[in-house]
Short mmCIF file of C-alpha atoms and ligand atoms in Angstrom, two decimals:
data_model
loop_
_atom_site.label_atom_id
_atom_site.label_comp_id
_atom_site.label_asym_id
_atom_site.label_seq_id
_atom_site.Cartn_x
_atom_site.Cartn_y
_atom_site.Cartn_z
CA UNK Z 1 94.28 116.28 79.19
CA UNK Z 2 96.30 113.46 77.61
CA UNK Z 3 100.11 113.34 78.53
CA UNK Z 4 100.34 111.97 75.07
CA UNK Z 5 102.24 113.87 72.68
CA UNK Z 6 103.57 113.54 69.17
CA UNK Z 7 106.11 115.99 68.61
CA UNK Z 8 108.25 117.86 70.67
CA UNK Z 9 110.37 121.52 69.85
CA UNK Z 10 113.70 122.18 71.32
CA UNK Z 11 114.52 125.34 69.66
CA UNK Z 12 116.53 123.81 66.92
CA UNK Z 13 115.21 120.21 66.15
CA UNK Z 14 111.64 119.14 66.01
CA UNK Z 15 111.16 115.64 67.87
CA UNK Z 16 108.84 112.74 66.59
CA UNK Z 17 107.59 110.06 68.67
CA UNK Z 18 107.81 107.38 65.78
CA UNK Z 19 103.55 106.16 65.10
CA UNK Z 20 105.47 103.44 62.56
CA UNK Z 21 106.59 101.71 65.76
CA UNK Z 22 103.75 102.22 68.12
CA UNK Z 23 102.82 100.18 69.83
CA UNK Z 24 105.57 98.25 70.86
CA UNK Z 25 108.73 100.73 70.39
CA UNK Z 26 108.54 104.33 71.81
CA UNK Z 27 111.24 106.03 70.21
CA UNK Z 28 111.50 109.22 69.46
CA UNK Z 29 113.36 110.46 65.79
CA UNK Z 30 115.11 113.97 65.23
CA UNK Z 31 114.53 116.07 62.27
CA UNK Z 32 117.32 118.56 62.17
CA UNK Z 33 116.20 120.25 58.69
CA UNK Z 34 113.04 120.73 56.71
CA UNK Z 35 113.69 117.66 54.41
CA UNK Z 36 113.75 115.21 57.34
CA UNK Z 37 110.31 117.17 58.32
CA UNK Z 38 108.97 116.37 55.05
CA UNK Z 39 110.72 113.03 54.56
CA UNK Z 40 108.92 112.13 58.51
CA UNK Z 41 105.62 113.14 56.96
CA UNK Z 42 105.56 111.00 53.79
CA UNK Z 43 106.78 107.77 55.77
CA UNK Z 44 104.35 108.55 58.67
CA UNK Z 45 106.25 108.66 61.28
CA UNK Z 46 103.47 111.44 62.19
CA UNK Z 47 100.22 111.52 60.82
CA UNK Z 48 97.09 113.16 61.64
CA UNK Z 49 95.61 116.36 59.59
CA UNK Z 50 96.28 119.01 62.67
CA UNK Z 51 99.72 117.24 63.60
CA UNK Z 52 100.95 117.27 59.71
CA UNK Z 53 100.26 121.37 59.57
CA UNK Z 54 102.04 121.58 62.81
CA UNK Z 55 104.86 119.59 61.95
CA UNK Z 56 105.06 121.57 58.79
CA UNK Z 57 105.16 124.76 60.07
CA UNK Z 58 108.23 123.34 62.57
CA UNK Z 59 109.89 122.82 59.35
CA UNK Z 60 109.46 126.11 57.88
CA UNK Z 61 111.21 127.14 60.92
CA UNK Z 62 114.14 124.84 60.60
CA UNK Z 63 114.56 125.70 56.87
CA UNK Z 64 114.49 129.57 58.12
CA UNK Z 65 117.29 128.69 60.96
CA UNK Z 66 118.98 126.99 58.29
CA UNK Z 67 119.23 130.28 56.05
CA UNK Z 68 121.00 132.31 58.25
CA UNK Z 69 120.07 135.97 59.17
CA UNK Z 70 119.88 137.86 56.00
CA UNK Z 71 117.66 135.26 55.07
CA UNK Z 72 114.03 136.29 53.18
CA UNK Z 73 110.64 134.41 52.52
CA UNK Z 74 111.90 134.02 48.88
CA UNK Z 75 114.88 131.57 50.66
CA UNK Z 76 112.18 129.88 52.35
CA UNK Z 77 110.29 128.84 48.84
CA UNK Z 78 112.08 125.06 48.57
CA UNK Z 79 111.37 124.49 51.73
CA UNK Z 80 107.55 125.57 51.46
CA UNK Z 81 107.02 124.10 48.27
CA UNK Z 82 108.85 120.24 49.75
CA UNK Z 83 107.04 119.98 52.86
CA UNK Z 84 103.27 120.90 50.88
CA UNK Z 85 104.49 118.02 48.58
CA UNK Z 86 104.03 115.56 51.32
CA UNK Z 87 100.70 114.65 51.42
CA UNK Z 88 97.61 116.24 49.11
CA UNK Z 89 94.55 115.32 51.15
CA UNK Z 90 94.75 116.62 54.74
CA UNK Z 91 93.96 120.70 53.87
CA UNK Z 92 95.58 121.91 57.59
CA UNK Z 93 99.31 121.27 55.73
CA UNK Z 94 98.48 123.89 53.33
CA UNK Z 95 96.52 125.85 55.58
CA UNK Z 96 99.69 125.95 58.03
CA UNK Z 97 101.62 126.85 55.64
CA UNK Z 98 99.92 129.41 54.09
CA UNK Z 99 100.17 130.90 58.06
CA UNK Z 100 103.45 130.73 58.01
CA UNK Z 101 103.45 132.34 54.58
CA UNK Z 102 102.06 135.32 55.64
CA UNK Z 103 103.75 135.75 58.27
CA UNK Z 104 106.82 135.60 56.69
CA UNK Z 105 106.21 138.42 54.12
CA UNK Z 106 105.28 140.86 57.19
CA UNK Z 107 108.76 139.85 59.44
CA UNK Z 108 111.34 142.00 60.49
CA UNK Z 109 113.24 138.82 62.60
CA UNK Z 110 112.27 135.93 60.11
CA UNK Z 111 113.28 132.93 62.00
CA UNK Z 112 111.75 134.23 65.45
CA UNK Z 113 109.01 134.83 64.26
CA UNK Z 114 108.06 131.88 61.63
CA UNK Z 115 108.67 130.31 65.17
CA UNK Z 116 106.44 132.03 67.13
CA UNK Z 117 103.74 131.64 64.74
CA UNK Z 118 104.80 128.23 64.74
CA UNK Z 119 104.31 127.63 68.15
CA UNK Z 120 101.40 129.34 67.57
CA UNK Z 121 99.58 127.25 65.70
CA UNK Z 122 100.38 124.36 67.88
CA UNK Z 123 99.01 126.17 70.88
CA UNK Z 124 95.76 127.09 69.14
CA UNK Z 125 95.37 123.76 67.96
CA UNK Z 126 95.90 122.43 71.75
CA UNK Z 127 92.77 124.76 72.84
CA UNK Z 128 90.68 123.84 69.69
CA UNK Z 129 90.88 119.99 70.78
CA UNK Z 130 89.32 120.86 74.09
CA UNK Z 131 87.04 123.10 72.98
CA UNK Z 132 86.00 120.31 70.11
CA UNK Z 133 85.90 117.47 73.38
CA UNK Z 134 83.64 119.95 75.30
CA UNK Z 135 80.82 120.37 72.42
CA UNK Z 136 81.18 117.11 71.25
CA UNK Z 137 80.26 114.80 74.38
CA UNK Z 138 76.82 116.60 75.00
CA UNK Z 139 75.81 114.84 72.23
CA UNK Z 140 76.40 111.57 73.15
CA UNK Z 141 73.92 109.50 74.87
CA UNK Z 142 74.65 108.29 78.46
CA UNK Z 143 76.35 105.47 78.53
CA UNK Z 144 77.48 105.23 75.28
CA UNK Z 145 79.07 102.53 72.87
CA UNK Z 146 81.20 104.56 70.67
CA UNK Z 147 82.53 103.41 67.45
CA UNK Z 148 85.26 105.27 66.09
CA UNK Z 149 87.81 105.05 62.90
CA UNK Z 150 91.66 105.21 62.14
CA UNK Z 151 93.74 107.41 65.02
CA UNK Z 152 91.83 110.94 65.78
CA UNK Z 153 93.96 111.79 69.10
CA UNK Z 154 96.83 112.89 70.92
CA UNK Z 155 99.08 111.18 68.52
CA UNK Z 156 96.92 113.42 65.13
CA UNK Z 157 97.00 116.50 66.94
CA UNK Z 158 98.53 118.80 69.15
CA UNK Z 159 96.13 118.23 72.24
CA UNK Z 160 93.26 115.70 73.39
CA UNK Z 161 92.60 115.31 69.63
CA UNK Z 162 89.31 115.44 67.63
CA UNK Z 163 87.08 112.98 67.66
CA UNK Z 164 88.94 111.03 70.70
CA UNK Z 165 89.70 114.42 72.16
CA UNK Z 166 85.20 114.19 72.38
CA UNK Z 167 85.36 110.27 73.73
CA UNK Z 168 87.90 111.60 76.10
CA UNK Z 169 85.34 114.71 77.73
CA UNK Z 170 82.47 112.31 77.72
CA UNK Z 171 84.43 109.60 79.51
CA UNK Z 172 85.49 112.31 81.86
CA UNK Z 173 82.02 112.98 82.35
CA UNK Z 174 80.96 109.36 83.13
CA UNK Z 175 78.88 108.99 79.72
CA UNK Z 176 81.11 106.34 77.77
CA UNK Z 177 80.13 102.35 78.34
CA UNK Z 178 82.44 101.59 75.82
CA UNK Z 179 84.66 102.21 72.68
CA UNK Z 180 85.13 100.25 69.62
CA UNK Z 181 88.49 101.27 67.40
CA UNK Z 182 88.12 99.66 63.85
CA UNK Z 183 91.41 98.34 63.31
CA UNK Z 184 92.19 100.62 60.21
CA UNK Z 185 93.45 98.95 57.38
CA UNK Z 186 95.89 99.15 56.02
CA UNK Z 187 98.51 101.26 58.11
CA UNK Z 188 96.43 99.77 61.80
CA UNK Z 189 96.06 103.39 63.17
CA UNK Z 190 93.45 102.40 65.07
CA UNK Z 191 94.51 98.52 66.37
CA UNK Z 192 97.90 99.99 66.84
CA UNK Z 193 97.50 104.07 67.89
CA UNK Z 194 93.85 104.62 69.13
CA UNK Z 195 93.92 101.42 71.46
CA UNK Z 196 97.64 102.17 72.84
CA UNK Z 197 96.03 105.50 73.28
CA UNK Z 198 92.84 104.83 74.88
CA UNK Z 199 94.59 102.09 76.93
CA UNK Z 200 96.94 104.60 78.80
CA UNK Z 201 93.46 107.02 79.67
CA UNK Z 202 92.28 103.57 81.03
CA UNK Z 203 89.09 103.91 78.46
CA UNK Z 204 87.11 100.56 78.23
CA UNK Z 205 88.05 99.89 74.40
CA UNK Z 206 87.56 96.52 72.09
CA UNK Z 207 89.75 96.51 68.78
CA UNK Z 208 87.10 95.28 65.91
CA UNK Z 209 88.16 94.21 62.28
CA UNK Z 210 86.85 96.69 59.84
CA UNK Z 211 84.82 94.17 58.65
CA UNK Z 212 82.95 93.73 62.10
CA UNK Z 213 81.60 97.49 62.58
CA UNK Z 214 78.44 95.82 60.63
CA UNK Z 215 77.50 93.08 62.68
CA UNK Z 216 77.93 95.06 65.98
CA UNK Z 217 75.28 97.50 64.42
CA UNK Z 218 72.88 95.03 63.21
CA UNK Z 219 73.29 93.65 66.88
CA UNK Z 220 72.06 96.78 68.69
CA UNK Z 221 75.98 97.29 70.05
CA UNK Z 222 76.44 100.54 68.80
CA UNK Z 223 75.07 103.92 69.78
CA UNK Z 224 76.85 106.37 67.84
CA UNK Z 225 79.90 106.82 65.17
CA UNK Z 226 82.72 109.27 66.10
CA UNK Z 227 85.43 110.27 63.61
CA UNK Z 228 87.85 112.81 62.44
CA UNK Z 229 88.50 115.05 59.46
CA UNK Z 230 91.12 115.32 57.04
CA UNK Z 231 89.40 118.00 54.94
CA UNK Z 232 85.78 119.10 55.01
CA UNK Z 233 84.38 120.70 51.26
CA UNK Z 234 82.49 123.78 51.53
CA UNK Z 235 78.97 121.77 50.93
CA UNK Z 236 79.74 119.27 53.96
CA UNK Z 237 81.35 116.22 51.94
CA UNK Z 238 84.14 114.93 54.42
CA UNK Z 239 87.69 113.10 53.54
CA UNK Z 240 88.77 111.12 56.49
CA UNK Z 241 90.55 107.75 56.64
CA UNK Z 242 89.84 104.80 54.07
CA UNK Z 243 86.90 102.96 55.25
CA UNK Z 244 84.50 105.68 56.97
CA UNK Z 245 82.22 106.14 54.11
CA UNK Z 246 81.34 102.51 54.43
CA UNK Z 247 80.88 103.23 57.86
CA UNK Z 248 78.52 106.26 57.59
CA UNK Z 249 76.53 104.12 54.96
CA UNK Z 250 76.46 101.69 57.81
CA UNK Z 251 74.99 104.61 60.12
CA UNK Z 252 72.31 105.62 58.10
CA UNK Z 253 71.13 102.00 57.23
CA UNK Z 254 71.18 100.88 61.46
CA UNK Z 255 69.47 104.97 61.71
CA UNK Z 256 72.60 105.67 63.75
CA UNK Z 257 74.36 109.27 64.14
CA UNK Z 258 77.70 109.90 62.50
CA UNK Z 259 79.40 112.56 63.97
CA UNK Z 260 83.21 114.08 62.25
CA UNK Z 261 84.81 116.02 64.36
CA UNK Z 262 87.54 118.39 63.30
CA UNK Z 263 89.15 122.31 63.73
CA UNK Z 264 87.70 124.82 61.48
CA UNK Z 265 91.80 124.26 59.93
CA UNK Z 266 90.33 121.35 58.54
CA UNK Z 267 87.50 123.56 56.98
CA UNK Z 268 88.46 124.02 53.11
CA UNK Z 269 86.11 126.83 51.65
CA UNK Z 270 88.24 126.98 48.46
CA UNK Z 271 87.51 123.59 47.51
CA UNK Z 272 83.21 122.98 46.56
CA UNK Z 273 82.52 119.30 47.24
CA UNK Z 274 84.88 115.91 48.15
CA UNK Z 275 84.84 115.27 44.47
CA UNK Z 276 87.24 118.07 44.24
CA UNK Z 277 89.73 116.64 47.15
CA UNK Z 278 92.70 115.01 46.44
CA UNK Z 279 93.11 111.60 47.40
CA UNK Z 280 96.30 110.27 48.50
CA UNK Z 281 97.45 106.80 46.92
CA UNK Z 282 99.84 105.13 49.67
CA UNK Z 283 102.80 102.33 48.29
CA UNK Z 284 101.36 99.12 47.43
CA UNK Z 285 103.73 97.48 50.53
CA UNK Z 286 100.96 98.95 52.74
CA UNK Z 287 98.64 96.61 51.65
CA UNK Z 288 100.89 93.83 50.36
CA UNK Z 289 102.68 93.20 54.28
CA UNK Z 290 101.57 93.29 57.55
CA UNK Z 291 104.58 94.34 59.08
CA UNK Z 292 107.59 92.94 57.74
CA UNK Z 293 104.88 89.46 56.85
CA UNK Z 294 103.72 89.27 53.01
CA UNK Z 295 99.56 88.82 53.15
CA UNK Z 296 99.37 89.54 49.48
CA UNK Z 297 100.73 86.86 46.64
CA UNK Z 298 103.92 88.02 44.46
CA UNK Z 299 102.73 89.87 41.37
CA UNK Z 300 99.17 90.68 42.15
CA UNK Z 301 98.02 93.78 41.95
CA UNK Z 302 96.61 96.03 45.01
CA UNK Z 303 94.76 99.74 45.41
CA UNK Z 304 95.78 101.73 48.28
CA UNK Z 305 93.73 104.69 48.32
CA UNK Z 306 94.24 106.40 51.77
CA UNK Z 307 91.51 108.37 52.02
CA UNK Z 308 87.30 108.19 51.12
CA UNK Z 309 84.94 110.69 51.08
CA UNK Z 310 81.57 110.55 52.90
CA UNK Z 311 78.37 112.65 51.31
CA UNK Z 312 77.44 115.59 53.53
CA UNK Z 313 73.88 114.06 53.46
CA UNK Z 314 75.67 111.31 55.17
CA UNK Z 315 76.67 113.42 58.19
CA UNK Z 316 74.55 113.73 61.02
CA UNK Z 317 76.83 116.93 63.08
CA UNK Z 318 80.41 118.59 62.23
CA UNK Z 319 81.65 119.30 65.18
CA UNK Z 320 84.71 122.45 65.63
CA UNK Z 321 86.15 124.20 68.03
CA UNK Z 322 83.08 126.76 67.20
CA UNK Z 323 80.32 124.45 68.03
CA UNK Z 324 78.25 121.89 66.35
CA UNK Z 325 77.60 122.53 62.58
CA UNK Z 326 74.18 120.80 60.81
CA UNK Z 327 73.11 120.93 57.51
CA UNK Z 328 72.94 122.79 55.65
CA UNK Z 329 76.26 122.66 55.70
CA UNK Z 330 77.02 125.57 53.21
CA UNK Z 331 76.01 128.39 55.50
CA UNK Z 332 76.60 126.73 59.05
CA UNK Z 333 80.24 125.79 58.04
CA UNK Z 334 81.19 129.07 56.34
CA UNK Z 335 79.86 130.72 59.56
CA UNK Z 336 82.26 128.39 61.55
CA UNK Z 337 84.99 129.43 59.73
CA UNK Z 338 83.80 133.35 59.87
CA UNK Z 339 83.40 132.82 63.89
CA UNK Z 340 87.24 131.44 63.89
CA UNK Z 341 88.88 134.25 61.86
CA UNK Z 342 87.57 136.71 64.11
CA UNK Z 343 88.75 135.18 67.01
CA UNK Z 344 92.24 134.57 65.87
CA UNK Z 345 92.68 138.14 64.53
CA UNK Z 346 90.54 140.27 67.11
CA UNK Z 347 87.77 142.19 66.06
CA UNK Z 348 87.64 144.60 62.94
CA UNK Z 349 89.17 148.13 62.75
CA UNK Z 350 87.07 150.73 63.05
CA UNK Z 351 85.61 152.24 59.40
O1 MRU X 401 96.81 108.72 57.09
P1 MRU X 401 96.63 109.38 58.42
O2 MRU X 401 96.94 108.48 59.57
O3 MRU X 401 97.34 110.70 58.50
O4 MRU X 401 95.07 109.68 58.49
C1 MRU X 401 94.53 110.25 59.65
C2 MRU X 401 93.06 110.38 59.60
O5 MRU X 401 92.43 110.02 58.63
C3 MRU X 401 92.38 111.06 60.73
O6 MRU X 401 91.09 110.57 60.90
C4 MRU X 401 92.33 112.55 60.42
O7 MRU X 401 93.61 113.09 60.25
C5 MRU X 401 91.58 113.39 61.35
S1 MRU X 401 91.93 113.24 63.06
C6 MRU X 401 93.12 114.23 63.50
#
């Protein structure tokens, strides 16, 4: 287990290791209220699907501290309402919040316990990133040259993370060769985050340009494609990071496997196919600078979608903390999610 961690809870403040600064400043910044919570999640000081919902539900419980004792989930409703306007495409904010929702409108003690299920959800999330690791690596070859996309680990989650949290159980299982992190353009969550992470685990890892995932393939280099989730549609279509659907079309075209690994949290039901997921558009500085350096002339216009989304028929396994999910993806995933909400609330009543 990685001693990596992104956010730490005193009681009273919610912690963030800073992933702006990474990897040459480790500072840690102190949200004190729910709008620094939200205001940390917009700038990206953390990121990651699971670590946004977990951060958000911290919030929740700062805005409830905040309102005093006689305080109700109706007090709570600015607070809700700002942090799910952070950011639309990562489904486990809204699916954390919708936790702490409901457990709001059954509380007797509403701060304790919007911070027990708080802590909750950051504990479950720990477990689901090993469980993830564990069904992941047996299906990577011996070995293996790994190529994976934008930051999927300690630093996105609450645990070993998703699809690193897998690199990390096969490398503890002497099955990884080697890892290539596509740089991630343009915020460098993989150049910047994955490496720094990987780095510390001692993991054998080679930064590539986006633009170089191609060549490796055509080159025999690569054996399989490992990447996270930030929301999976209930027929299999996956939004993760800018840049992986180019790099599943890559898979299919080399007849490589692309595996997205991700917590049944990151499961959305509700919404049918990626057409119907919201894609975040990120400031135009993203793509304009590299660090405080202009790349971009004055005046010309850039996109800055943050997110793609890759065709189920595109995915070779979905990996959560339930198993391995294949196509089709309709009943396997829905059965995931089934498998999950038993666990976390115990078995039916009796009729
Ligand atoms: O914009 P980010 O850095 O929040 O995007 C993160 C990703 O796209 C990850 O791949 C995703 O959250 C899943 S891994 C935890």
């Amino acid at each position: 287990m990685t001693t990596v961690t992104p956010m730490r809870w005193t009681g009273d403040a919610l912690e963030l290791l800073d992933q702006r600064r990474l990897p040459v400043d480790e500072v840690w910044v102190a949200c004190r209220d729910w709008r620094a919570v939200a205001e940390a999640i917009v700038e990206m000081v953390v990121r990651g699907a699971p670590a946004i919902g977990i951060t958000a539900a911290y919030g929740v419980v700062l805005a409830a501290r905040a309102a005093g004792p006689g305080a109700t989930l109706a007090d709570l409703e600015p607070a809700l309402a700002g942090l799910a306007a952070t950011r639309p495409t990562a489904v486990n904010l809204f699916w954390a919040l919708d936790r702490m929702r409901a457990r709001g409108a059954v509380s007797a003690s509403l701060a304790d316990d919007l911070e027990a299920e708080a802590t909750a959800i950051h504990d479950e999330d720990r477990r689901m990133c090993s469980a993830m690791g564990d069904h992941g690596a047996a299906l990577l070859p011996d070995a293996a040259r790994v190529l994976t996309h934008c930051n999927t680990g300690a630093l996105a989650t609450g645990g070993d993370g998703t699809a690193l949290a897998v690199i990390r159980s096969a490398w503890r299982q002497g099955r990884v060769a080697r890892i290539y992190a596509d740089e991630t353009r343009p915020f460098l969550q993989g150049s910047r985050l994955t490496a720094w992470e990987l780095q510390r685990d001692g993991i054998p890892t080679r930064v590539i340009t986006d633009s170089m995932a191609a060549h490796l393939m055509q080159r025999g280099e690569i054996d399989a494609v490992v990447v996270g989730t930030d929301r999976v549609a209930a027929n299999g279509d996956v939004a993760n990071k800018i840049g992986t659907y180019g790099v599943a079309v890559l898979c299919a075209h080399h007849g490589l496997p692309f595996y997205v690994v991700g917590p049944t949290s990151t499961i959305d039901l509700g919404t049918a196919s990626g057409a119907d997921i919201p894609i975040e558009r990120r400031p135009a500085r993203e793509v304009t600078h590299v660090g405080e350096r202009r790349v971009v002339p004055e005046g010309v216009e850039v996109e800055n979608p943050a997110f793609d989304v890759t065709p189920a028929a595109l995915v070779t396994a979905i990996v959560t903390e339930q198993g391995v999910a294949r196509p089709p993806y309709a009943t396997s995933l829905a059965a995931h999610v089934a498998a999950a909400g038993a666990t976390r609330l115990g078995p039916p009543p009796d009729p």
